[in-house]
mmCIF file of C-alpha atoms in Angstrom:
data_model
loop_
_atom_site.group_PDB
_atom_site.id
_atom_site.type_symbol
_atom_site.label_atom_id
_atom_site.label_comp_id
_atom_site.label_asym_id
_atom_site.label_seq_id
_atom_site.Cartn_x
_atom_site.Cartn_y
_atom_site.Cartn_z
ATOM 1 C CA UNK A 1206 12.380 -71.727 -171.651
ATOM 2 C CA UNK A 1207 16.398 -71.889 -172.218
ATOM 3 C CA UNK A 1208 18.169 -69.551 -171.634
ATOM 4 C CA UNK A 1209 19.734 -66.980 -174.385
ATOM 5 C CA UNK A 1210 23.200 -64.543 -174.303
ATOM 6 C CA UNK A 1211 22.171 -61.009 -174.899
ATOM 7 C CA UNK A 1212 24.506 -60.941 -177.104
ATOM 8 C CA UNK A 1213 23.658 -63.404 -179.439
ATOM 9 C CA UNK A 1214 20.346 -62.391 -181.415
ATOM 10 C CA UNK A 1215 17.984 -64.837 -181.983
ATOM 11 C CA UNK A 1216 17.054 -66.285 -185.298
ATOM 12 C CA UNK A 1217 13.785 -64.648 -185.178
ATOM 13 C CA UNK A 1218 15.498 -61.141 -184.252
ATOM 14 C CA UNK A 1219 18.172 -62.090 -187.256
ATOM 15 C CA UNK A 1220 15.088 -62.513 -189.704
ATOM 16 C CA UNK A 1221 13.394 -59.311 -188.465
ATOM 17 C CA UNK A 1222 16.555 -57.406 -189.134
ATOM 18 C CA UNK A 1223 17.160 -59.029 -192.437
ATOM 19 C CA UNK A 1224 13.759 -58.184 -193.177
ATOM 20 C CA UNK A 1225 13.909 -54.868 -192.392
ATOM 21 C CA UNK A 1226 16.719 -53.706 -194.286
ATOM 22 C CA UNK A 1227 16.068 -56.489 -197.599
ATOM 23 C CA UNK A 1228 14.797 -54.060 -199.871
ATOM 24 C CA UNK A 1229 17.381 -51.608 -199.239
ATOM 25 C CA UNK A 1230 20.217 -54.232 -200.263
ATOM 26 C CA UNK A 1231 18.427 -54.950 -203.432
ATOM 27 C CA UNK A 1232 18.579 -51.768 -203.998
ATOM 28 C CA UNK A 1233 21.984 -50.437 -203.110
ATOM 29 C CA UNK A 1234 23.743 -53.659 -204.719
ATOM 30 C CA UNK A 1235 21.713 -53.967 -208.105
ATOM 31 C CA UNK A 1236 20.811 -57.837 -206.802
ATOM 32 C CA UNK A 1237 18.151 -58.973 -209.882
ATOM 33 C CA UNK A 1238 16.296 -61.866 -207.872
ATOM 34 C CA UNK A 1239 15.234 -64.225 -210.440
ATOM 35 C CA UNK A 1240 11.635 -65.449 -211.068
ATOM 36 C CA UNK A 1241 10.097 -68.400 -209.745
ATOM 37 C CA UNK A 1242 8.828 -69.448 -212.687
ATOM 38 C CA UNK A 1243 9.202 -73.194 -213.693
ATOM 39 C CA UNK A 1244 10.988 -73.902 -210.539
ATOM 40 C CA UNK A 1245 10.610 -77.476 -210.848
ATOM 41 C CA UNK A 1246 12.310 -77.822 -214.445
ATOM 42 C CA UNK A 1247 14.707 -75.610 -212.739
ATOM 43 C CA UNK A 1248 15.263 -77.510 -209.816
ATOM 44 C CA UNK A 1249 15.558 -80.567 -212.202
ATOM 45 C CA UNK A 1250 18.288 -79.331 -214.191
ATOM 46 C CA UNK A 1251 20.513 -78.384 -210.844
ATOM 47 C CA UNK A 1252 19.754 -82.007 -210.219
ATOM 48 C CA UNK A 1253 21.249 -83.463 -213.805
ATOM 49 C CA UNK A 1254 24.230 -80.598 -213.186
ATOM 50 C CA UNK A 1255 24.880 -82.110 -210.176
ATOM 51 C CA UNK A 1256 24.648 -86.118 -211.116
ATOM 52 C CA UNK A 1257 26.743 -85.272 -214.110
ATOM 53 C CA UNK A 1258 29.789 -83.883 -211.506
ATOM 54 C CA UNK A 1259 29.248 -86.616 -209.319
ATOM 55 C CA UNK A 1260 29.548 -89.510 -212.336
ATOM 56 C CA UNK A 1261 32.286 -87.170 -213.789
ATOM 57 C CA UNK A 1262 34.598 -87.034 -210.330
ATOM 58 C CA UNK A 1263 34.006 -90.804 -209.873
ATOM 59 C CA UNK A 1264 35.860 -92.257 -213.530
ATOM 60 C CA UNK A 1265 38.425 -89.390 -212.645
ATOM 61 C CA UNK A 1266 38.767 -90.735 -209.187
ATOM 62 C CA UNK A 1267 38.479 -94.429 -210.860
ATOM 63 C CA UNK A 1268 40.727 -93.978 -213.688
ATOM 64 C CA UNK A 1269 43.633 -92.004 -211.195
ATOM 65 C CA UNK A 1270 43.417 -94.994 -208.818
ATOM 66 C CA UNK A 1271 43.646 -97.809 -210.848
ATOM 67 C CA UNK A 1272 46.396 -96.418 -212.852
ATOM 68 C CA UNK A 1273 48.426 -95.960 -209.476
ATOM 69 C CA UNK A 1274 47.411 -99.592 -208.465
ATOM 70 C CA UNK A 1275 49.013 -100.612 -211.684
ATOM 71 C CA UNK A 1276 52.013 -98.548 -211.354
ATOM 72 C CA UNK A 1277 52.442 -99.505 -208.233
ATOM 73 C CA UNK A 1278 52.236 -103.281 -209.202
ATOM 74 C CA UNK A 1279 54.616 -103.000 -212.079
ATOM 75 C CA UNK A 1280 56.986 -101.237 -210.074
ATOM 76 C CA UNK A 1281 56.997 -98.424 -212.675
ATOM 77 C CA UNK A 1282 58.753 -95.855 -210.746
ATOM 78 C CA UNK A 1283 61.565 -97.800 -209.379
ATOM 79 C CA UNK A 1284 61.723 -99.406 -213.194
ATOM 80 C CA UNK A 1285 61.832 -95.991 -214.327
ATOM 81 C CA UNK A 1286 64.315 -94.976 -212.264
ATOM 82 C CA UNK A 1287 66.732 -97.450 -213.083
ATOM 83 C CA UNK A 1288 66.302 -97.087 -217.146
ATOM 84 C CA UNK A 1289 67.163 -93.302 -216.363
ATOM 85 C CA UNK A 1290 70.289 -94.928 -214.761
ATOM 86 C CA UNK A 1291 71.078 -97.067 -217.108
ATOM 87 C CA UNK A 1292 70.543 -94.569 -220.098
ATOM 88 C CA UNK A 1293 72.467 -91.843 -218.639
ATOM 89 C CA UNK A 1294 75.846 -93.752 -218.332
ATOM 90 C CA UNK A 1295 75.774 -94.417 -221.574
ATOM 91 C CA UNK A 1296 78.014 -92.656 -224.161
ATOM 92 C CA UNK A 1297 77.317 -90.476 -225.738
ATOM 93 C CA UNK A 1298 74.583 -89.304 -223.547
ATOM 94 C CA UNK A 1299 71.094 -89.746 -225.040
ATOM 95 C CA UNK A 1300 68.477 -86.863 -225.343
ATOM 96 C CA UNK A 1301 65.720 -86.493 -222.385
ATOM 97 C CA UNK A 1302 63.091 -87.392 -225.231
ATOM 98 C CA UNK A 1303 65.378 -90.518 -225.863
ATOM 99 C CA UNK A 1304 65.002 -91.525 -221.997
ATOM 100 C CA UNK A 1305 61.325 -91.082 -221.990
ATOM 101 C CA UNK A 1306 60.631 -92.915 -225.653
ATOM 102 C CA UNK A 1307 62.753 -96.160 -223.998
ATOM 103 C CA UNK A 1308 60.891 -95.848 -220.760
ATOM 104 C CA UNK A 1309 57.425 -95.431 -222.837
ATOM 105 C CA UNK A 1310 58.597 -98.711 -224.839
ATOM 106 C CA UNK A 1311 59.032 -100.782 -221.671
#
């Protein structure tokens, strides 16, 4: 038999305690617990919920890395960069929407 801290309850005392004072929560806190009705076309949409995040996060995750792989083979930031340059010497000075459309059109 191991050996148990008298101050840490077991999970057997935890569920007796729980148990004990259950209905009194519900009570207290207004906690509607819902049927169990139809559990398994319940359990079967939380299923399709769930696939649906997990295809959703992997294009987003897709999408955001190839993009940067792109970028980052182009060189788009340091290209970027050096259109802002070149743009901003110029006279007279071009509009920020100016800088963007040229670095769009590269």
């Amino acid at each position: 038999k191991p050996v148990q801290s008298k101050h840490v309850p077991t999970t057997y005392e935890s569920h007796e305690l729980i148990n004990k004072h259950l209905q009194q929560y519900i009570l207290l806190s207004g906690l509607v617990q819902p049927r169990a009705l139809y559990m398994s076309s319940q359990a079967e949409y939380v299923a399709i919920k769930i696939d649906t995040a997990y295809k959703v996060m992997i294009k987003t995750t897709l999408g955001n890395r190839l993009r940067g792989t792109i970028n980052a083979l182009c060189n788009t930031c340091n290209r970027s960069a050096a259109i802002r340059a070149d743009m901003s010497k110029r006279k007279p000075k071009p509009t920020e929407e100016q800088i963007k459309q040229a670095i769009r059109d590269q």
